[in-house]
Coordinates of C-alpha atoms and ligand atoms in Angstrom, one line a residue:
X1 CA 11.2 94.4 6.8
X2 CA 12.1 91.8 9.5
X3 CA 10.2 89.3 11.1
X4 CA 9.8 91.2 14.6
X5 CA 9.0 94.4 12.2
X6 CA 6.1 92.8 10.5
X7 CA 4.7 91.3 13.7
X8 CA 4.7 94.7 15.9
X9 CA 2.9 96.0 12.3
X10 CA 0.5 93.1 12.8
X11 CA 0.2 93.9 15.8
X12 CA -0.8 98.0 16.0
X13 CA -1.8 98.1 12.4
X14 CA -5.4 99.6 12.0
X15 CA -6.1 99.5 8.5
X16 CA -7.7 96.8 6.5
X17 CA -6.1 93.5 6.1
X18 CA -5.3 94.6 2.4
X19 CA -3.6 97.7 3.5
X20 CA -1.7 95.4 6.1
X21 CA -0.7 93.1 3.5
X22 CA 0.2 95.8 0.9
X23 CA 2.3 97.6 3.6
X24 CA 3.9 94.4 4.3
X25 CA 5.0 93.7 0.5
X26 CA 2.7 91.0 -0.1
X27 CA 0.8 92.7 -2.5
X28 CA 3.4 92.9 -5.4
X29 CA 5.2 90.2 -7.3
X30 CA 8.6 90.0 -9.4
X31 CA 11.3 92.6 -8.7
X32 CA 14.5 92.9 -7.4
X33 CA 16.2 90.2 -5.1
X34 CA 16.8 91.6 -1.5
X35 CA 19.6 88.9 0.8
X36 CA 21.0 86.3 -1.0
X37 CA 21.7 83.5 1.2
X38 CA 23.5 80.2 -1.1
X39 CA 21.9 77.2 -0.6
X40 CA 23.9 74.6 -2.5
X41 CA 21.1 71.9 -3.7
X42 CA 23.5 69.1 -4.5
X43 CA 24.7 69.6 -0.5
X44 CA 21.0 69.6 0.0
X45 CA 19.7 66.8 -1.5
X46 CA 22.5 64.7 -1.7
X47 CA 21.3 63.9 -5.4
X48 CA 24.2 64.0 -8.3
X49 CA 21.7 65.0 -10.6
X50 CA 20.8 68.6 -9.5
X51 CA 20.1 71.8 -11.2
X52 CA 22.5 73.7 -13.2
X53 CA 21.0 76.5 -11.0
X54 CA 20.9 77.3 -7.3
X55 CA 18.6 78.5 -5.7
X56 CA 18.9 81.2 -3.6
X57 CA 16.7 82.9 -1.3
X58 CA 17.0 85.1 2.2
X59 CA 17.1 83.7 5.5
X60 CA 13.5 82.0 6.5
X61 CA 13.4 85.1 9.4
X62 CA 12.6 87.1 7.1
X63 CA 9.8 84.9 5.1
X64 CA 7.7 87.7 6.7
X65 CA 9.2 90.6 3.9
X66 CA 7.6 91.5 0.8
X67 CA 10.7 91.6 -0.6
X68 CA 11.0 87.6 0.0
X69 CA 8.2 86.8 -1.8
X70 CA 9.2 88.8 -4.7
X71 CA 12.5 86.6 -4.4
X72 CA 10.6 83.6 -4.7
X73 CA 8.4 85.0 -7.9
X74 CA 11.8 85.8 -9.6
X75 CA 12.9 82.1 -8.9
X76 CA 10.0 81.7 -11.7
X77 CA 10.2 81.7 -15.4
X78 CA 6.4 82.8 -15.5
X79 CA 6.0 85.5 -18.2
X80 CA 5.6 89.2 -16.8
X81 CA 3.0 90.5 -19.3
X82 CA 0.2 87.1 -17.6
X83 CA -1.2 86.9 -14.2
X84 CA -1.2 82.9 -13.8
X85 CA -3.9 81.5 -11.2
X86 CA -4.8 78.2 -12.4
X87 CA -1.6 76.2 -10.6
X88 CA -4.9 73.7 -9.7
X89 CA -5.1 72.6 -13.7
X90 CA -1.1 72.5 -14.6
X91 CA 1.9 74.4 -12.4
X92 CA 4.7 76.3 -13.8
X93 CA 8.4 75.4 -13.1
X94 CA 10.7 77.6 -11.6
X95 CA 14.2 78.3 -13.7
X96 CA 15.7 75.7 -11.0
X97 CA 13.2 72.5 -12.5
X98 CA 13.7 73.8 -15.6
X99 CA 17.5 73.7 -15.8
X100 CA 17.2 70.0 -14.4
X101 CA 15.0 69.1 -16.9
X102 CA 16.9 70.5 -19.7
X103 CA 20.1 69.3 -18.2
X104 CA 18.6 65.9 -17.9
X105 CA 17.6 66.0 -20.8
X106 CA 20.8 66.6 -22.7
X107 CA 22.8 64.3 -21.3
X108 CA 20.1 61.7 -21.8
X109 CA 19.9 62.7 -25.4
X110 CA 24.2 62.7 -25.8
X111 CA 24.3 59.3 -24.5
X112 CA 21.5 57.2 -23.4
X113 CA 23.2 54.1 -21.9
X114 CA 25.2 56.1 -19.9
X115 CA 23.0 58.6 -18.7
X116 CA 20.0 56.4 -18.3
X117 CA 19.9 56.6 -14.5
X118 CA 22.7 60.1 -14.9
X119 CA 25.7 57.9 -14.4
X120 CA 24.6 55.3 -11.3
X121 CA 21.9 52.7 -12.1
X122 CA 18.5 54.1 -12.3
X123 CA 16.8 52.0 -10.3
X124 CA 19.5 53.3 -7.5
X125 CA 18.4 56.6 -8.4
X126 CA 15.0 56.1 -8.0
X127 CA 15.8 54.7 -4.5
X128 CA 17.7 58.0 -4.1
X129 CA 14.6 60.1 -4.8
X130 CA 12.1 58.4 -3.4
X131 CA 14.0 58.7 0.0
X132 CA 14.1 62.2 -0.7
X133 CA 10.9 62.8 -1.6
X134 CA 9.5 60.2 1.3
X135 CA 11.4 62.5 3.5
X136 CA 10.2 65.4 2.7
X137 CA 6.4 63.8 2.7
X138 CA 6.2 61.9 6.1
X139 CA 6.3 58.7 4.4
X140 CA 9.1 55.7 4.5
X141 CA 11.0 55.1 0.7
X142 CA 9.4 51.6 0.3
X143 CA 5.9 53.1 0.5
X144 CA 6.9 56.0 -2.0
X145 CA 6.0 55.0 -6.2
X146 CA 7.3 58.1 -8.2
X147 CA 4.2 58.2 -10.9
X148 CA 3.3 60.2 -13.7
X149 CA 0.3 62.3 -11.9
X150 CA -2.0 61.6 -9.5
X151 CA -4.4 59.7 -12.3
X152 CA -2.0 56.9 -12.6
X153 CA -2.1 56.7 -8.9
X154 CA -5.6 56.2 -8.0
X155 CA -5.8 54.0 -10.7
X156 CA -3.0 52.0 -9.4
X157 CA -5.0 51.7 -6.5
X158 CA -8.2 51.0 -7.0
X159 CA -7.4 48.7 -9.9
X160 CA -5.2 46.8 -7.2
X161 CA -7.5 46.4 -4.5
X162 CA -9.5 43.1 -4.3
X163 CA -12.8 43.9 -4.8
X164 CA -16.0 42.0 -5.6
X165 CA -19.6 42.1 -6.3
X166 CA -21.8 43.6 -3.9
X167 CA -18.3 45.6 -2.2
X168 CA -19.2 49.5 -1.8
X169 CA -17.0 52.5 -2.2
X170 CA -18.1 55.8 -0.9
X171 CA -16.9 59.1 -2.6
X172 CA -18.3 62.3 -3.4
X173 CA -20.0 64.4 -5.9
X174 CA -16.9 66.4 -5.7
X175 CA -14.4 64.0 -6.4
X176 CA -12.6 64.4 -9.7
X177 CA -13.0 62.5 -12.9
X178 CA -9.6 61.1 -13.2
X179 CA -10.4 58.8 -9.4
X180 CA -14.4 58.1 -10.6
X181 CA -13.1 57.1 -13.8
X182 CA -11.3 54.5 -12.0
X183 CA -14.4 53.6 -9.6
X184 CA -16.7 53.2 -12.9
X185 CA -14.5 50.6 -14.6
X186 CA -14.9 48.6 -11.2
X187 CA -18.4 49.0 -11.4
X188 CA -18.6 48.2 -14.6
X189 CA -16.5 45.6 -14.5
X190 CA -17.0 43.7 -11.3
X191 CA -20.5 44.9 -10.3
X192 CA -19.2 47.2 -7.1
X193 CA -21.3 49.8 -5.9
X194 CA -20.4 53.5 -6.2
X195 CA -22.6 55.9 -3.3
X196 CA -21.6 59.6 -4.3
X197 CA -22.1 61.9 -0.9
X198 CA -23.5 65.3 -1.5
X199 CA -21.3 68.3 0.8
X200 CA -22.1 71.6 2.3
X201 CA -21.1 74.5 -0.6
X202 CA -19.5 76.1 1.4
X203 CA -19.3 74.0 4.4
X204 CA -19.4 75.5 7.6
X205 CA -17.0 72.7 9.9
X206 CA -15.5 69.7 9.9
X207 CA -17.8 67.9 11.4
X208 CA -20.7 68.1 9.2
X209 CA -18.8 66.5 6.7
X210 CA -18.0 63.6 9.1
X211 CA -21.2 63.7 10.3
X212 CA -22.1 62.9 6.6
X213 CA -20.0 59.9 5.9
X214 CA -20.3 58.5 9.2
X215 CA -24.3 58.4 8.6
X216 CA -23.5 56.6 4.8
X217 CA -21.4 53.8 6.1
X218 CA -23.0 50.6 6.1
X219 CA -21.4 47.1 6.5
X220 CA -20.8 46.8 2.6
X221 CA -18.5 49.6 2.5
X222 CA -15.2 48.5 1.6
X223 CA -13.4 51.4 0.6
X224 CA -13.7 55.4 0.8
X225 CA -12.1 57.5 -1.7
X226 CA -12.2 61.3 -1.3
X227 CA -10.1 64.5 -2.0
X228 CA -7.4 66.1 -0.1
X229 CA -8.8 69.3 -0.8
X230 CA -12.0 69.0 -3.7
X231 CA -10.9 70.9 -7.1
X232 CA -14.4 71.8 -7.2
X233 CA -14.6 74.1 -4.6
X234 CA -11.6 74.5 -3.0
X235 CA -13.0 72.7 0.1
X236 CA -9.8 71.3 2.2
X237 CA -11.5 67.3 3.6
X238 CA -11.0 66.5 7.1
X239 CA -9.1 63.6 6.1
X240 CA -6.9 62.5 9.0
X241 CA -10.5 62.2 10.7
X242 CA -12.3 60.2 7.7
X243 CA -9.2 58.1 7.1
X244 CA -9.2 57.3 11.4
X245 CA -13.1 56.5 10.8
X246 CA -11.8 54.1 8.0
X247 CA -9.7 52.3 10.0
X248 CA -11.2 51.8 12.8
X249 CA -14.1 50.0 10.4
X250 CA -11.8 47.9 9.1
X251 CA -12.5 50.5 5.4
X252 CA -9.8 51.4 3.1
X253 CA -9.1 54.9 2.2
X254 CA -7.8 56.5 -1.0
X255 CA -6.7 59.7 -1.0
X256 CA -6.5 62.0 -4.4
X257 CA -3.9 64.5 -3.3
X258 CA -3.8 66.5 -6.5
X259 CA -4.3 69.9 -4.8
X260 CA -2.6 69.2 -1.4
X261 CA 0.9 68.3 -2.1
X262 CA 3.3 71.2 -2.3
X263 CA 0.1 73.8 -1.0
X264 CA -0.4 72.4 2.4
X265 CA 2.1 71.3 5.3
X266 CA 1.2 67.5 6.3
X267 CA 2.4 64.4 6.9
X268 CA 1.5 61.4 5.5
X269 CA 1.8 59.3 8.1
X270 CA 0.3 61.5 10.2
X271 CA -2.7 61.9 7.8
X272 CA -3.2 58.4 8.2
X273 CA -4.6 57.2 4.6
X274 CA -3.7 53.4 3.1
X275 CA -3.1 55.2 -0.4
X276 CA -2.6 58.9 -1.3
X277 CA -2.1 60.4 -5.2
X278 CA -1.1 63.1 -5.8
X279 CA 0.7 65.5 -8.8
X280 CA 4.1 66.5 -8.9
X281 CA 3.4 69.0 -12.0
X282 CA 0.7 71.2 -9.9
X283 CA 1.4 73.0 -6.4
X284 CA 4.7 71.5 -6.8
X285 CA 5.6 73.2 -9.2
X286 CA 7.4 70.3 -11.2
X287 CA 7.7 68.9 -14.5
X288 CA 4.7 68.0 -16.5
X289 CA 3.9 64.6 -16.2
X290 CA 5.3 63.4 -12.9
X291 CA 3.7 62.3 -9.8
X292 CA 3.6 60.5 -6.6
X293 CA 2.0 57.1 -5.2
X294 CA 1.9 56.7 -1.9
X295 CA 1.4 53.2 -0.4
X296 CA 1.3 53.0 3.3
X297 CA 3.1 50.0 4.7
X298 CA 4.0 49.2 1.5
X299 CA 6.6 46.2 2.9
X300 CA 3.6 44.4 4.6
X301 CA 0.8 46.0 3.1
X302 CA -2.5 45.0 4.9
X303 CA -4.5 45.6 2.1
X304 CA -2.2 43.0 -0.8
X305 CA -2.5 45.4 -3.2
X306 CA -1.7 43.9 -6.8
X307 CA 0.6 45.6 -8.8
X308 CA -1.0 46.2 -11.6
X309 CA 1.3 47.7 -14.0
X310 CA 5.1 46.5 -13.8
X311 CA 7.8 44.7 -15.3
X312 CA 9.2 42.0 -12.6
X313 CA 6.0 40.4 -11.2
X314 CA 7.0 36.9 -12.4
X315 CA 10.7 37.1 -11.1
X316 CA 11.6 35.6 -8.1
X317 CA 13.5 39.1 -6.6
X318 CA 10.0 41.1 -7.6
X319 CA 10.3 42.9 -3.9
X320 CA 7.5 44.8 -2.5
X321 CA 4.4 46.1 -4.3
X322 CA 6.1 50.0 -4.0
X323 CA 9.2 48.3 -6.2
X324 CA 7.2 46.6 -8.5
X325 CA 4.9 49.4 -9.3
X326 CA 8.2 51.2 -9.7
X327 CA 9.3 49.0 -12.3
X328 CA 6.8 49.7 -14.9
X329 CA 9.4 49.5 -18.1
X330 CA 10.8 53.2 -19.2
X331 CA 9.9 55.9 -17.6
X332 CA 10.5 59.9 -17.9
X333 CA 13.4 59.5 -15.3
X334 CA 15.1 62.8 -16.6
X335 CA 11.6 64.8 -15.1
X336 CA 11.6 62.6 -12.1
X337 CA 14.5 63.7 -10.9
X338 CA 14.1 67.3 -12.0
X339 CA 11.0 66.9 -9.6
X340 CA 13.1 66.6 -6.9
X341 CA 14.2 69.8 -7.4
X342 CA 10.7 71.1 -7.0
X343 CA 11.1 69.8 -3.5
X344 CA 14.1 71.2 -2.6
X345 CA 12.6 74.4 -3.7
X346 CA 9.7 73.8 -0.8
X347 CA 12.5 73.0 1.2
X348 CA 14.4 76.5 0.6
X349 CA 11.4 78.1 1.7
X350 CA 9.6 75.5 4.2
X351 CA 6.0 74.3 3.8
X352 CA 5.1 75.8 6.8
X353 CA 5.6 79.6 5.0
X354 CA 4.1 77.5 1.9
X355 CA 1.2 76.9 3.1
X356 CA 0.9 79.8 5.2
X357 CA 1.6 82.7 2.4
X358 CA -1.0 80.3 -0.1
X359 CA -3.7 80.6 3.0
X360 CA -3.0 84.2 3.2
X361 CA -3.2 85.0 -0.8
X362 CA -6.5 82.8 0.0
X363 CA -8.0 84.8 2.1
X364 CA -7.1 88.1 0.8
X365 CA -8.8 87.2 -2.5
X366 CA -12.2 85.9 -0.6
X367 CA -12.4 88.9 0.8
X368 CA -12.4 90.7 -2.3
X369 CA -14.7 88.7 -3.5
X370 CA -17.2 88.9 -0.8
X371 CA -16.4 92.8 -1.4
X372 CA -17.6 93.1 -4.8
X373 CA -20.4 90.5 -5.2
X374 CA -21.8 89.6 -1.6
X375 CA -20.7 86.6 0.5
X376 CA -23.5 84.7 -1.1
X377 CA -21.4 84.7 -4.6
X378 CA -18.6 82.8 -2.3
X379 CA -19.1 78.7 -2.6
X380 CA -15.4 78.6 -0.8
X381 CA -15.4 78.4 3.0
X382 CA -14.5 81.6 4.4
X383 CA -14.0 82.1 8.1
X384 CA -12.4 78.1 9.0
X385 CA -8.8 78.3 8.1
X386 CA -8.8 74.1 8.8
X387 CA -11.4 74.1 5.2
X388 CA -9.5 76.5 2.8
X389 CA -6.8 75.5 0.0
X390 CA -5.3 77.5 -2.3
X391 CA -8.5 77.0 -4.6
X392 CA -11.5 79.9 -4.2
X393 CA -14.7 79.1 -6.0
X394 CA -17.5 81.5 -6.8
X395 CA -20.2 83.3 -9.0
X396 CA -19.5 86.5 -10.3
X397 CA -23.0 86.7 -11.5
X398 CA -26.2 89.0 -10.1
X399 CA -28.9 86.9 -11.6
X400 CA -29.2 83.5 -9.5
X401 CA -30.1 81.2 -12.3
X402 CA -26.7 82.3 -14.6
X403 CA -24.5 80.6 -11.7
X404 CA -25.9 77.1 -13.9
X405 CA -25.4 78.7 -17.0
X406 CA -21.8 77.1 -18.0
X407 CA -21.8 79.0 -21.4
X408 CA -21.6 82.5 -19.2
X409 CA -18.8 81.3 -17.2
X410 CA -17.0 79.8 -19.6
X411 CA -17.2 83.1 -21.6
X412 CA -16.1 85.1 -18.3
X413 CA -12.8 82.6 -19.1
X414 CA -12.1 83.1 -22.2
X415 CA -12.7 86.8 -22.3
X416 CA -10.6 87.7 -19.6
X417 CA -7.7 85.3 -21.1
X418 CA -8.1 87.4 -24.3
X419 CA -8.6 90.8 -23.5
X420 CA -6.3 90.4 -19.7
X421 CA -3.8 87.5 -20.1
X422 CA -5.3 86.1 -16.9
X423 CA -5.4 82.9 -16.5
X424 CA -8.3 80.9 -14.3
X425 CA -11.2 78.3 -15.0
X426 CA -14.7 77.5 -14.6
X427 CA -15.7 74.4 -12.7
X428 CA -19.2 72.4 -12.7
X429 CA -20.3 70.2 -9.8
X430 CA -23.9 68.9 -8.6
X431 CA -25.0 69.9 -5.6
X432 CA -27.4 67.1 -5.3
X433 CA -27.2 63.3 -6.7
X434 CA -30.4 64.1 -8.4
X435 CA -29.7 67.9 -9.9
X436 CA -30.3 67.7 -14.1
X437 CA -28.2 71.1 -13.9
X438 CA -25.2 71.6 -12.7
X439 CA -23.6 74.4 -10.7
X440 CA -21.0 76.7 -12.5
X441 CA -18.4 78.8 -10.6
X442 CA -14.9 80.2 -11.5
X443 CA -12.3 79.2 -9.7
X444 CA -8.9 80.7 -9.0
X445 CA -5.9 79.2 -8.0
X446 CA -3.6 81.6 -5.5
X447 CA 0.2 80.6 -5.2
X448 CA 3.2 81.6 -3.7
X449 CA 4.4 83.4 -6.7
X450 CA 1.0 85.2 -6.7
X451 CA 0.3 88.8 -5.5
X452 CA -2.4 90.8 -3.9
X453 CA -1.9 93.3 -7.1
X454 CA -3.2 90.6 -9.3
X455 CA -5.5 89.7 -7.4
X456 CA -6.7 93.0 -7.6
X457 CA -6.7 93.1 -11.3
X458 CA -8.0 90.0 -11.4
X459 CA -11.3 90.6 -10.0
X460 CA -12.0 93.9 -11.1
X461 CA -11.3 92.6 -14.6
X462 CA -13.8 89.9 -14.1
X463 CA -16.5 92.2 -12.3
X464 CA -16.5 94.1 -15.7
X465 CA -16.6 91.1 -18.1
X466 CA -19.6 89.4 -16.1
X467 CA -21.6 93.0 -15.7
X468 CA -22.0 92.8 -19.8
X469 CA -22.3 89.5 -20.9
Ligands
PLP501 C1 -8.7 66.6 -7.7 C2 -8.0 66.2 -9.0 N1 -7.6 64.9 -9.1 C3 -6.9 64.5 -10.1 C4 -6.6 65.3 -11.1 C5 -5.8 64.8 -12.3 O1 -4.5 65.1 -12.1 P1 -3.3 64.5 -13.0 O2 -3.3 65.3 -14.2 O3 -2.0 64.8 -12.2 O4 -3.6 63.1 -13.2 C6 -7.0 66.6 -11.1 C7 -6.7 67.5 -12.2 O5 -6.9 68.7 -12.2 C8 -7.7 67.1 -10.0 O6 -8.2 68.3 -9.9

């Protein structure tokens, strides 16, 4: 189907939106491939390290065809017999990554001091990539670190900030463990205070949630660290708004990007954070272990962050804090650079139809979840596009009080795992500072090699496992 097919179809169609995006194609994965249009990589990315395989994909016109998205799922190495929808814990690689990788790999392994850097010096390839991947991300090279996930990031920057007794940080209750971790040891350590904000489940707009952190800001606050989009439920942060209230108070803002990069289509620049995280293994779809720093005005940073972790600070050509932080002894170079591949597979297809066909999958699968077990169930904004991910929290529970019960939805898990081979997780958040109980949900990733089929399966599986436990 082309691209002026599918809009008159969106245009006269009557039915349901899951008929229209079942007679569109959407709703099926894996299959045959329908144009092949070459795309070279190494011409692409000008990188001499590039997959053994191509990748190859129709025109973007016709991004709109079912048949499209089937070509991207078959660009994936995902077993057939599992329906995958937890890309928010750990990705999968498609066959192009892996190949790097394994490629890499080899000619690591068959000679190391050769290949260290794949046959140029690897601290010119990781200028190489960084520029790549800085290009691809809105950023400048010098303010790109390539990391080893979005942990090591926030670390490196809150560790690096220069902050005292008495300083305040604001953050969520929704933030993730990995980013408070790194809060707590300051706290700990230097007698900074932590305020956690309570949010909206599910928020309604924007605003409330600026309304929220606008009303918690006092003159101690130094710094504000939130999510791009909160892995608890899915909720996408207004950040270029907070990060602009940051600045203009003279507050710095981290940014844990862990579910953004590689689901959504931004810029950083444009998004206007000091630091972002984020995970190069997740919606990226690259190698375990890998990540990106992001640093912004790394060359004259106003903020002096201290590198924290490298191997030249006491050298008199240390360069800027991006190139120090670079420079952190030995590092998995052979998955960095298959990485890059990950991008140039976002590139293929562009992050505008990324984002898009994630937002759509989204969607689809709230509205089958509001279908089975009441819009109440849903703890995922619904009807604003500008505060959905790729991330749906609910409960699939009647009984009010089991959505606390995290024994119940950690058996939903595991059951449907065993008896399905579908993959998802439970998440527990407070609602409150002062709850003593948490708040369970199940949450489930959608991604572009996702289908509405399996999201089909998916929740009638789980509507049966939670009616009899
Ligand atoms: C919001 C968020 N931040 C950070 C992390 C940690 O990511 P990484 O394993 O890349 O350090 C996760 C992991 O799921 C996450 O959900």
């Amino acid at each position: 189907m082309s691209l002026i097919k599918s809009t008159i179809l969106d245009q006269t169609f009557k039915g349901t939106r899951r008929q229209l995006l079942k007679a569109m194609g959407i709703a099926t994965a894996g299959g045959v491939s329908s144009l092949i249009l070459s795309q070279g990589l190494n011409a692409a990315s000008g990188s001499d390290n590039a997959a053994a395989e191509k990748i190859s994909l129709p025109p973007s016109s016709d991004t709109d065809d079912g048949l499209y998205w089937n070509d991207v799922r078959s660009k994936f190495v995902l077993r057939p017999d599992i329906i995958y929808l937890n890309t928010g814990t750990e990705g999968s690689m498609p066959a192009s990554v892996l190949a790097s990788l394994t490629k890499n790999l080899k000619e690591f392994a068959g000679s190391p001091m050769e290949c260290i850097g794949f046959k140029e010096d690897t601290h010119q390839m990781q200028i190489k990539n960084r520029k790549i991947f800085s290009e691809f991300a809105g950023a400048d090279f010098s303010e790109i670190v390539l990391t080893t996930n979005t942990t090591e990031g926030l670390h490196f920057a809150v560790n690096g900030l220069d902050l005292k007794k008495g300083d305040e940080i604001i953050t969520t209750l929704h933030d993730h463990h990995s980013g408070l971790s790194a809060l707590h040891i300051l706290k700990d350590r230097k007698g900074i205070t932590i305020k956690e904000l309570a949010l909206p489940v599910p928020a309604d707009s924007k605003q409330e949630i600026i309304d929220i952190f606008e009303r918690a800001i006092t003159a101690k606050t130094k710094v504000i660290s939130i999510c791009n989009i909160n892995y608890t439920t899915g909720l996408r942060m207004p950040v270029k708004e907070l990060c602009d209230m940051a600045r203009h108070r003279g507050i710095i803002s981290i940014v844990d990007g862990a579910h953004a990069m590689g689901a959504l289509d931004f810029n950083l620049h444009d998004l206007g954070c000091d630091f972002y995280a984020c995970s190069g293994h997740k919606w990226l779809n690259g190698p375990p272990g890998t990540g990106i720093f992001y640093i912004r005005n790394a060359g004259n940073n106003p903020h002096s962050l201290w590198p924290v972790l490298t191997e030249v600070y006491y050298l008199s050509n240390k360069g800027r804090v991006s190139t120090m932080l670079q420079m952190r002894g030995q590092q998995n170079t052979p998955a960095l650079a298959a990485m890059i591949q990950a991008v140039e597979l976002q590139k293929t297809i562009g992050r505008n139809k990324v984002q898009e066909r994630i937002l759509s999958l989204n969607r689809y699968l709230k509205e089958r979840i509001i279908e089975t077990w009441g819009k109440e169930n849903l703890m995922t904004s619904f009807e604003q596009n500008d505060l959905c991910s790729g991330l749906t929290s609910f409960t699939p529970f009647k009984v009010f009080k089991d959505r606390y019960d995290s024994k119940k939805n950690l058996e939903v898990c595991k059951q449907l795992r065993k008896q399905n081979n579908i993959y998802i997780r439970n998440v527990d958040f407070k609602l409150k500072k002062t709850d003593t109980t948490k708040t369970n949900a199940l949450r489930i990733s959608t991604h572009i090699f996702n289908s509405c089929d399996e999201i089909d399966t998916t929740v009638r599986a789980i509507k049966k496992i939670a009616d009899k436990i």
